[in-house]
């Protein structure tokens, strides 16, 4: 089912990121790792845990996610409202 929201991605180390989704009145918090054009994020929302893998292309992120319970795989697309910070070695 389609959904929309805001996602905040903040750097928390060399390639570690903290991700927060605000979708449909709820918040989901995750932690992830960026390597090149890939971003992998584990997350928890109430009693649901999940994993999303994104491919970064310019200002677009294409993601595939799975969850327990809930299954998957499912897809989502994100668009940066500002430039993505460059990965630091």
C-alpha atoms as one frame of an Amber mdcrd trajectory, in Angstrom:
protein
   0.000   0.000   0.000   1.463   3.423  -0.901   2.807   5.672   1.831   4.708
   8.955   2.138   6.781  10.571   4.841  10.076  12.144   5.787  13.345  10.295
   6.370  16.281  11.851   8.218  19.717  10.322   7.650  22.595  11.528   9.824
  26.225  10.477   9.841  27.346   8.856  13.124  30.855   7.793  12.123  32.988
   7.082   9.076  30.375   4.994   7.275  27.729   4.537  10.005  24.412   6.371
   9.757  21.403   6.902  12.007  18.098   6.834  10.115  14.703   8.049  11.316
  11.487   7.611   9.335   8.382   9.714  10.107   5.546   8.023   8.240   1.835
   8.111   8.983   2.185   9.642  12.446   4.690   7.023  13.620   8.466   7.126
  14.003  10.921   4.368  13.187  14.579   4.428  14.215  17.393   2.546  12.499
  21.148   2.228  12.235  22.993   1.512   9.030  26.207   1.269   7.089  27.010
   3.086   3.857  29.594   1.684   1.460  29.865   3.443  -1.893  26.438   3.537
  -3.515  24.919   1.034  -1.044  23.189   1.822   2.265  21.971  -1.016   4.523
  19.766  -0.138   7.505  18.316  -2.283  10.298  15.288  -0.787  12.039  12.616
  -1.312  14.691   9.069   0.022  14.871   7.141  -1.090  17.971   7.227  -4.929
  17.775   8.378  -5.059  14.137  12.042  -5.400  13.147  13.348  -5.005   9.625
  16.184  -4.493   7.201  16.272  -2.128   4.211  18.962  -2.101   1.515  19.189
   1.021  -0.646  21.061   1.743  -3.860  22.072   5.422  -4.080  21.923   7.090
  -7.492  22.347  10.862  -7.387  19.520  12.234  -5.218  17.512   8.991  -5.397
  17.601   5.959  -3.124  15.869   2.772  -4.269  15.212   0.424  -1.375  14.127
  -3.140  -0.803  12.966  -4.048   2.694  11.837  -7.040   4.720  10.312  -7.242
   8.202   9.249  -9.657  10.931   6.361  -9.938  11.207   5.318  -8.675   7.810
   7.504 -10.477   5.348   8.483  -8.925   2.086  10.413  -8.097   0.099   8.826
  -4.677  -0.424  10.188  -1.635  -2.229  10.409   2.079  -1.529  11.996   5.118
  -3.140  13.509   8.124  -1.376  14.549  11.442  -2.886  17.084  13.716  -1.176
  15.842  17.211  -0.456  19.472  18.292  -0.055  22.812  16.772  -1.034  23.842
  13.504   0.547  27.046  13.888   2.591  29.966  12.192   0.856  31.257   8.973
   2.359  34.509   9.488   4.273  37.221   6.873   4.443
